[in-house]
PDB file of C-alpha atoms and ligand atoms in Angstrom:
ATOM      1  CA  MET A   1      33.269 115.025 108.090  1.00  0.00           C
ATOM      2  CA  ARG A   2      32.006 119.080 107.784  1.00  0.00           C
ATOM      3  CA  ALA A   3      32.675 119.480 111.773  1.00  0.00           C
ATOM      4  CA  ALA A   4      36.374 117.687 111.682  1.00  0.00           C
ATOM      5  CA  GLY A   5      37.486 120.237 108.439  1.00  0.00           C
ATOM      6  CA  ARG A   6      35.550 123.146 109.988  1.00  0.00           C
ATOM      7  CA  ILE A   7      37.904 122.788 113.462  1.00  0.00           C
ATOM      8  CA  THR A   8      40.641 122.213 111.573  1.00  0.00           C
ATOM      9  CA  LEU A   9      40.307 125.011 109.492  1.00  0.00           C
ATOM     10  CA  ILE A  10      39.511 126.861 112.719  1.00  0.00           C
ATOM     11  CA  VAL A  11      42.545 125.551 114.585  1.00  0.00           C
ATOM     12  CA  ALA A  12      44.651 126.481 111.349  1.00  0.00           C
ATOM     13  CA  LEU A  13      43.694 129.965 111.137  1.00  0.00           C
ATOM     14  CA  ALA A  14      43.982 130.181 114.969  1.00  0.00           C
ATOM     15  CA  ALA A  15      47.130 128.992 114.949  1.00  0.00           C
ATOM     16  CA  GLN A  16      48.150 131.468 112.343  1.00  0.00           C
ATOM     17  CA  ALA A  17      46.841 134.661 114.236  1.00  0.00           C
ATOM     18  CA  VAL A  18      48.950 133.713 117.258  1.00  0.00           C
ATOM     19  CA  PHE A  19      52.037 133.547 115.107  1.00  0.00           C
ATOM     20  CA  LEU A  20      51.421 136.534 113.102  1.00  0.00           C
ATOM     21  CA  SER A  21      50.077 138.511 116.082  1.00  0.00           C
ATOM     22  CA  GLY A  22      52.045 139.572 119.263  1.00  0.00           C
ATOM     23  CA  CYS A  23      49.549 141.221 120.749  1.00  0.00           C
ATOM     24  CA  LYS A  24      47.368 140.176 123.654  1.00  0.00           C
ATOM     25  CA  THR A  25      43.818 139.403 123.060  1.00  0.00           C
ATOM     26  CA  SER A  26      43.514 136.493 125.647  1.00  0.00           C
ATOM     27  CA  SER A  27      41.077 139.070 127.767  1.00  0.00           C
ATOM     28  CA  LEU A  28      38.296 138.339 125.467  1.00  0.00           C
ATOM     29  CA  ILE A  29      38.108 134.900 126.797  1.00  0.00           C
ATOM     30  CA  SER A  30      37.151 135.319 130.796  1.00  0.00           C
ATOM     31  CA  GLU A  31      39.220 132.763 133.034  1.00  0.00           C
ATOM     32  CA  SER A  32      35.452 131.156 134.057  1.00  0.00           C
ATOM     33  CA  GLN A  33      35.202 130.355 130.374  1.00  0.00           C
ATOM     34  CA  GLU A  34      38.651 128.887 130.276  1.00  0.00           C
ATOM     35  CA  ILE A  35      38.053 126.912 133.146  1.00  0.00           C
ATOM     36  CA  ASP A  36      34.482 125.533 131.868  1.00  0.00           C
ATOM     37  CA  ILE A  37      35.996 124.659 128.298  1.00  0.00           C
ATOM     38  CA  GLY A  38      39.126 122.782 129.850  1.00  0.00           C
ATOM     39  CA  ARG A  39      36.955 121.082 132.395  1.00  0.00           C
ATOM     40  CA  GLN A  40      34.366 119.779 129.857  1.00  0.00           C
ATOM     41  CA  ALA A  41      37.120 118.369 127.075  1.00  0.00           C
ATOM     42  CA  SER A  42      38.880 117.330 130.268  1.00  0.00           C
ATOM     43  CA  GLN A  43      35.915 114.741 130.051  1.00  0.00           C
ATOM     44  CA  ASP A  44      35.737 114.003 126.486  1.00  0.00           C
ATOM     45  CA  ILE A  45      39.725 112.965 126.576  1.00  0.00           C
ATOM     46  CA  GLU A  46      39.240 110.741 129.692  1.00  0.00           C
ATOM     47  CA  ARG A  47      35.819 109.152 127.898  1.00  0.00           C
ATOM     48  CA  GLN A  48      38.308 108.751 124.510  1.00  0.00           C
ATOM     49  CA  ASN A  49      41.589 107.529 126.344  1.00  0.00           C
ATOM     50  CA  LYS A  50      42.360 104.941 129.160  1.00  0.00           C
ATOM     51  CA  LEU A  51      43.479 106.770 132.127  1.00  0.00           C
ATOM     52  CA  VAL A  52      46.730 105.209 134.195  1.00  0.00           C
ATOM     53  CA  ALA A  53      45.418 103.722 137.214  1.00  0.00           C
ATOM     54  CA  ASP A  54      48.916 103.072 139.187  1.00  0.00           C
ATOM     55  CA  PRO A  55      48.714 105.398 142.412  1.00  0.00           C
ATOM     56  CA  ALA A  56      52.160 105.223 143.378  1.00  0.00           C
ATOM     57  CA  LEU A  57      52.844 107.037 139.791  1.00  0.00           C
ATOM     58  CA  ASN A  58      49.737 109.422 140.079  1.00  0.00           C
ATOM     59  CA  GLN A  59      50.640 110.565 143.222  1.00  0.00           C
ATOM     60  CA  LYS A  60      54.475 111.467 141.757  1.00  0.00           C
ATOM     61  CA  VAL A  61      53.265 113.073 138.509  1.00  0.00           C
ATOM     62  CA  ASN A  62      50.314 115.094 140.736  1.00  0.00           C
ATOM     63  CA  ARG A  63      53.050 116.059 143.290  1.00  0.00           C
ATOM     64  CA  MET A  64      55.140 117.283 140.985  1.00  0.00           C
ATOM     65  CA  GLY A  65      52.897 118.953 139.073  1.00  0.00           C
ATOM     66  CA  GLN A  66      51.537 120.542 141.952  1.00  0.00           C
ATOM     67  CA  THR A  67      54.873 121.566 143.533  1.00  0.00           C
ATOM     68  CA  LEU A  68      55.645 123.384 139.542  1.00  0.00           C
ATOM     69  CA  ALA A  69      51.973 124.846 139.678  1.00  0.00           C
ATOM     70  CA  ALA A  70      51.889 126.727 142.700  1.00  0.00           C
ATOM     71  CA  ARG A  71      55.443 128.491 141.676  1.00  0.00           C
ATOM     72  CA  SER A  72      53.552 129.464 138.131  1.00  0.00           C
ATOM     73  CA  ASP A  73      52.440 132.884 137.549  1.00  0.00           C
ATOM     74  CA  ARG A  74      48.563 131.033 137.729  1.00  0.00           C
ATOM     75  CA  SER A  75      48.956 129.871 140.932  1.00  0.00           C
ATOM     76  CA  ASN A  76      45.571 130.722 141.629  1.00  0.00           C
ATOM     77  CA  LEU A  77      43.789 128.018 139.187  1.00  0.00           C
ATOM     78  CA  LYS A  78      42.705 124.540 140.300  1.00  0.00           C
ATOM     79  CA  TYR A  79      45.779 122.121 138.717  1.00  0.00           C
ATOM     80  CA  THR A  80      44.791 118.681 137.446  1.00  0.00           C
ATOM     81  CA  PHE A  81      47.637 116.111 136.662  1.00  0.00           C
ATOM     82  CA  LYS A  82      46.626 112.489 134.874  1.00  0.00           C
ATOM     83  CA  ILE A  83      48.348 110.319 133.132  1.00  0.00           C
ATOM     84  CA  LEU A  84      47.311 108.832 129.387  1.00  0.00           C
ATOM     85  CA  ASP A  85      47.489 105.173 128.879  1.00  0.00           C
ATOM     86  CA  THR A  86      49.346 105.463 125.621  1.00  0.00           C
ATOM     87  CA  LYS A  87      52.571 104.379 124.444  1.00  0.00           C
ATOM     88  CA  GLU A  88      53.088 107.566 121.709  1.00  0.00           C
ATOM     89  CA  VAL A  89      55.484 110.236 124.003  1.00  0.00           C
ATOM     90  CA  ASN A  90      53.459 113.367 124.491  1.00  0.00           C
ATOM     91  CA  ALA A  91      51.926 115.874 127.007  1.00  0.00           C
ATOM     92  CA  VAL A  92      49.179 118.504 127.110  1.00  0.00           C
ATOM     93  CA  SER A  93      47.653 121.046 128.985  1.00  0.00           C
ATOM     94  CA  LEU A  94      43.880 122.153 128.545  1.00  0.00           C
ATOM     95  CA  PRO A  95      42.751 126.001 129.303  1.00  0.00           C
ATOM     96  CA  GLY A  96      42.097 126.295 132.769  1.00  0.00           C
ATOM     97  CA  GLY A  97      44.963 124.109 134.319  1.00  0.00           C
ATOM     98  CA  TRP A  98      43.901 120.110 132.918  1.00  0.00           C
ATOM     99  CA  VAL A  99      47.842 118.582 132.037  1.00  0.00           C
ATOM    100  CA  TYR A 100      47.840 114.923 130.698  1.00  0.00           C
ATOM    101  CA  VAL A 101      51.340 113.077 130.464  1.00  0.00           C
ATOM    102  CA  ASN A 102      51.854 110.132 128.259  1.00  0.00           C
ATOM    103  CA  LYS A 103      52.648 107.296 130.283  1.00  0.00           C
ATOM    104  CA  GLY A 104      54.757 106.677 126.576  1.00  0.00           C
ATOM    105  CA  LEU A 105      56.797 109.935 127.621  1.00  0.00           C
ATOM    106  CA  ILE A 106      57.606 108.798 131.581  1.00  0.00           C
ATOM    107  CA  ASP A 107      58.393 105.084 130.175  1.00  0.00           C
ATOM    108  CA  GLU A 108      61.164 107.112 127.903  1.00  0.00           C
ATOM    109  CA  LEU A 109      62.117 109.284 130.477  1.00  0.00           C
ATOM    110  CA  LYS A 110      62.979 106.318 132.629  1.00  0.00           C
ATOM    111  CA  GLY A 111      63.004 107.636 136.212  1.00  0.00           C
ATOM    112  CA  ASP A 112      64.595 111.062 135.256  1.00  0.00           C
ATOM    113  CA  ASP A 113      62.931 113.538 136.874  1.00  0.00           C
ATOM    114  CA  ASP A 114      64.753 116.681 136.104  1.00  0.00           C
ATOM    115  CA  MET A 115      63.513 116.092 132.408  1.00  0.00           C
ATOM    116  CA  LEU A 116      59.496 115.218 133.400  1.00  0.00           C
ATOM    117  CA  SER A 117      59.451 118.195 135.678  1.00  0.00           C
ATOM    118  CA  GLY A 118      60.618 120.205 133.046  1.00  0.00           C
ATOM    119  CA  VAL A 119      58.247 119.045 130.196  1.00  0.00           C
ATOM    120  CA  ILE A 120      55.386 119.411 133.025  1.00  0.00           C
ATOM    121  CA  ALA A 121      56.353 122.536 133.772  1.00  0.00           C
ATOM    122  CA  HIS A 122      56.493 123.818 130.016  1.00  0.00           C
ATOM    123  CA  GLU A 123      52.888 122.735 129.910  1.00  0.00           C
ATOM    124  CA  ILE A 124      52.085 124.802 133.189  1.00  0.00           C
ATOM    125  CA  GLY A 125      53.532 127.300 131.186  1.00  0.00           C
ATOM    126  CA  HIS A 126      51.149 127.333 128.578  1.00  0.00           C
ATOM    127  CA  VAL A 127      48.270 127.285 131.002  1.00  0.00           C
ATOM    128  CA  ALA A 128      50.347 130.335 132.867  1.00  0.00           C
ATOM    129  CA  ALA A 129      50.169 132.344 129.672  1.00  0.00           C
ATOM    130  CA  ARG A 130      46.591 131.578 128.714  1.00  0.00           C
ATOM    131  CA  HIS A 131      47.777 130.193 125.557  1.00  0.00           C
ATOM    132  CA  HIS A 132      44.471 128.744 124.789  1.00  0.00           C
ATOM    133  CA  ALA A 133      42.598 131.929 125.652  1.00  0.00           C
ATOM    134  CA  SER A 134      45.285 133.880 123.467  1.00  0.00           C
ATOM    135  CA  MET A 135      44.055 131.335 120.559  1.00  0.00           C
ATOM    136  CA  MET A 136      40.442 131.864 121.351  1.00  0.00           C
ATOM    137  CA  GLY A 137      40.416 135.283 121.399  1.00  0.00           C
ATOM    138  CA  ARG A 138      42.649 135.898 118.167  1.00  0.00           C
ATOM    139  CA  ALA A 139      39.827 133.564 116.471  1.00  0.00           C
ATOM    140  CA  THR A 140      37.313 135.521 117.946  1.00  0.00           C
ATOM    141  CA  LEU A 141      38.816 138.472 116.336  1.00  0.00           C
ATOM    142  CA  TYR A 142      39.191 136.819 113.019  1.00  0.00           C
ATOM    143  CA  GLY A 143      35.532 136.334 113.164  1.00  0.00           C
ATOM    144  CA  ILE A 144      35.446 133.091 113.712  1.00  0.00           C
ATOM    145  CA  GLY A 145      33.924 131.359 117.126  1.00  0.00           C
ATOM    146  CA  VAL A 146      31.967 134.449 118.449  1.00  0.00           C
ATOM    147  CA  GLN A 147      29.105 132.497 117.975  1.00  0.00           C
ATOM    148  CA  VAL A 148      30.599 129.939 120.194  1.00  0.00           C
ATOM    149  CA  LEU A 149      31.378 132.862 122.777  1.00  0.00           C
ATOM    150  CA  VAL A 150      28.250 134.917 122.141  1.00  0.00           C
ATOM    151  CA  LYS A 151      25.653 131.864 122.301  1.00  0.00           C
ATOM    152  CA  GLY A 152      27.907 130.930 125.627  1.00  0.00           C
ATOM    153  CA  ASP A 153      28.016 127.262 123.725  1.00  0.00           C
ATOM    154  CA  ALA A 154      31.696 125.914 123.597  1.00  0.00           C
ATOM    155  CA  GLN A 155      31.116 122.958 122.105  1.00  0.00           C
ATOM    156  CA  GLN A 156      33.225 123.782 119.166  1.00  0.00           C
ATOM    157  CA  TRP A 157      35.847 124.772 121.494  1.00  0.00           C
ATOM    158  CA  VAL A 158      35.867 121.893 123.524  1.00  0.00           C
ATOM    159  CA  GLY A 159      35.995 119.354 120.212  1.00  0.00           C
ATOM    160  CA  ILE A 160      39.460 121.532 119.063  1.00  0.00           C
ATOM    161  CA  TRP A 161      40.904 121.281 123.027  1.00  0.00           C
ATOM    162  CA  ALA A 162      39.674 117.721 123.243  1.00  0.00           C
ATOM    163  CA  ASN A 163      41.379 116.620 119.999  1.00  0.00           C
ATOM    164  CA  LEU A 164      44.677 115.792 120.850  1.00  0.00           C
ATOM    165  CA  ASP A 165      45.866 115.533 117.060  1.00  0.00           C
ATOM    166  CA  LEU A 166      44.744 118.577 116.121  1.00  0.00           C
ATOM    167  CA  LEU A 167      47.072 120.556 118.918  1.00  0.00           C
ATOM    168  CA  ARG A 168      49.305 122.574 117.443  1.00  0.00           C
ATOM    169  CA  TRP A 169      51.519 125.765 119.101  1.00  0.00           C
ATOM    170  CA  SER A 170      53.299 128.618 117.504  1.00  0.00           C
ATOM    171  CA  ARG A 171      56.872 129.199 117.558  1.00  0.00           C
ATOM    172  CA  GLY A 172      56.247 132.085 120.010  1.00  0.00           C
ATOM    173  CA  ASP A 173      53.884 129.869 122.627  1.00  0.00           C
ATOM    174  CA  GLU A 174      56.746 127.062 122.696  1.00  0.00           C
ATOM    175  CA  ARG A 175      59.809 129.893 122.866  1.00  0.00           C
ATOM    176  CA  GLN A 176      57.062 131.686 125.969  1.00  0.00           C
ATOM    177  CA  ALA A 177      56.427 128.078 127.383  1.00  0.00           C
ATOM    178  CA  ASP A 178      59.978 126.967 127.485  1.00  0.00           C
ATOM    179  CA  GLN A 179      61.182 130.024 129.650  1.00  0.00           C
ATOM    180  CA  LEU A 180      58.051 129.794 131.789  1.00  0.00           C
ATOM    181  CA  GLY A 181      58.711 126.197 131.901  1.00  0.00           C
ATOM    182  CA  ILE A 182      62.945 126.943 133.353  1.00  0.00           C
ATOM    183  CA  LYS A 183      61.535 129.935 135.256  1.00  0.00           C
ATOM    184  CA  TYR A 184      59.401 127.383 137.259  1.00  0.00           C
ATOM    185  CA  THR A 185      62.144 124.384 137.786  1.00  0.00           C
ATOM    186  CA  TYR A 186      64.391 126.580 138.502  1.00  0.00           C
ATOM    187  CA  GLY A 187      64.934 126.794 142.310  1.00  0.00           C
ATOM    188  CA  SER A 188      62.149 123.864 142.577  1.00  0.00           C
ATOM    189  CA  PRO A 189      63.355 120.386 143.676  1.00  0.00           C
ATOM    190  CA  TRP A 190      64.510 119.817 139.823  1.00  0.00           C
ATOM    191  CA  GLN A 191      67.099 120.783 138.114  1.00  0.00           C
ATOM    192  CA  PRO A 192      66.225 123.509 135.649  1.00  0.00           C
ATOM    193  CA  ASP A 193      68.104 121.749 132.589  1.00  0.00           C
ATOM    194  CA  GLY A 194      65.971 118.804 132.498  1.00  0.00           C
ATOM    195  CA  LEU A 195      63.515 120.731 130.054  1.00  0.00           C
ATOM    196  CA  ILE A 196      66.663 121.567 128.005  1.00  0.00           C
ATOM    197  CA  ARG A 197      67.978 117.921 127.918  1.00  0.00           C
ATOM    198  CA  PHE A 198      64.955 116.787 126.808  1.00  0.00           C
ATOM    199  CA  LEU A 199      64.398 119.240 123.979  1.00  0.00           C
ATOM    200  CA  LYS A 200      67.239 117.997 122.478  1.00  0.00           C
ATOM    201  CA  ILE A 201      66.328 114.288 122.859  1.00  0.00           C
ATOM    202  CA  LEU A 202      63.020 115.592 121.431  1.00  0.00           C
ATOM    203  CA  ASP A 203      65.230 117.636 118.160  1.00  0.00           C
ATOM    204  CA  SER A 204      67.046 113.989 117.761  1.00  0.00           C
ATOM    205  CA  LYS A 205      64.133 112.342 117.170  1.00  0.00           C
ATOM    206  CA  SER A 206      62.992 114.959 114.433  1.00  0.00           C
ATOM    207  CA  LYS A 207      65.181 113.519 112.212  1.00  0.00           C
ATOM    208  CA  GLY A 208      63.621 110.360 111.646  1.00  0.00           C
ATOM    209  CA  GLY A 209      60.336 109.137 110.258  1.00  0.00           C
ATOM    210  CA  THR A 210      57.027 108.276 112.301  1.00  0.00           C
ATOM    211  CA  SER A 211      58.007 107.214 115.754  1.00  0.00           C
ATOM    212  CA  SER A 212      56.884 107.092 119.402  1.00  0.00           C
ATOM    213  CA  PHE A 213      57.673 111.250 119.440  1.00  0.00           C
ATOM    214  CA  SER A 214      55.706 112.147 116.401  1.00  0.00           C
ATOM    215  CA  ALA A 215      52.627 113.749 118.286  1.00  0.00           C
ATOM    216  CA  MET A 216      54.828 115.402 120.375  1.00  0.00           C
ATOM    217  CA  LEU A 217      57.326 116.795 117.802  1.00  0.00           C
ATOM    218  CA  ARG A 218      53.890 117.642 115.525  1.00  0.00           C
ATOM    219  CA  THR A 219      52.490 119.231 118.192  1.00  0.00           C
ATOM    220  CA  HIS A 220      55.830 121.305 120.238  1.00  0.00           C
ATOM    221  CA  PRO A 221      58.048 121.447 116.928  1.00  0.00           C
ATOM    222  CA  VAL A 222      61.192 121.727 118.137  1.00  0.00           C
ATOM    223  CA  THR A 223      64.421 123.773 116.228  1.00  0.00           C
ATOM    224  CA  LYS A 224      67.888 124.154 117.209  1.00  0.00           C
ATOM    225  CA  GLU A 225      67.018 127.922 117.846  1.00  0.00           C
ATOM    226  CA  ARG A 226      64.375 126.812 120.510  1.00  0.00           C
ATOM    227  CA  ILE A 227      67.155 124.853 122.121  1.00  0.00           C
ATOM    228  CA  GLN A 228      69.682 127.949 122.340  1.00  0.00           C
ATOM    229  CA  LEU A 229      66.719 130.216 123.047  1.00  0.00           C
ATOM    230  CA  ALA A 230      66.112 128.171 126.468  1.00  0.00           C
ATOM    231  CA  GLU A 231      69.580 127.261 127.152  1.00  0.00           C
ATOM    232  CA  ALA A 232      70.405 131.699 127.113  1.00  0.00           C
ATOM    233  CA  TYR A 233      67.273 132.017 129.273  1.00  0.00           C
ATOM    234  CA  LEU A 234      68.696 129.441 131.413  1.00  0.00           C
ATOM    235  CA  GLN A 235      71.820 131.373 131.336  1.00  0.00           C
ATOM    236  CA  LYS A 236      70.581 134.385 131.978  1.00  0.00           C
ATOM    237  CA  LEU A 237      68.432 133.240 135.280  1.00  0.00           C
ATOM    238  CA  ARG A 238      71.580 131.927 136.651  1.00  0.00           C
ATOM    239  CA  GLY A 239      73.128 134.933 136.044  1.00  0.00           C
ATOM    240  CA  GLY A 240      76.069 134.057 133.573  1.00  0.00           C
ATOM    241  CA  GLY A 241      74.636 135.765 130.170  1.00  0.00           C
ATOM    242  CA  THR A 242      72.683 138.961 128.803  1.00  0.00           C
TER     243      THR A 242
HETATM  244 ZN1  LIG B 301      54.280 123.691 124.562  1.00  0.00          ZN
END
């Protein structure tokens, strides 16, 4: 499995690069490249995973997602929201505006739309802050992926984004996506503390062993500091803090 090993290495290096560097390099990837890679990765994901067909549930998630995306910093993108038919509690975003919410997450939230909107807004935050492009751009700087982009062959990146087990955001990305998620839900039809309440649930699940939350904990690492920063940001938005 040489390819799989290489992909893991690229992701590890890219994640490290994102974590170590604060500078903006996402301009190395154009928006159309982002969309192209995201579209292909979404096709891979939908080939490998079953989607929930329930029209009412899809309509609800799509309406929620489109409302939040319209409030985002990249409202020009065309966003797609779909539900993966898996019991794992998770949500993922792809470059260019594809967001997948797992049925396991929806079931876990038991109709708490403030929490669901918070998680979806957080994923939109990753797209809006161009975290995918930053990761790809920095990997290019590090000499990885140059061939991929120069040749215009995005297949390697498609493989990376389509592999839901490999995705892992840095703490900085998570912090920024939390802030953007809170910003997009603030003043929306949903309460902006939903994301913070969800992070607390996620944190409470991090102590146990393997659970339906494992994938989400792996891809979106949660810490007490992260929760505190999100709370402080919401307080600031409400005009109650510094
Ligand atoms: Zn995240």
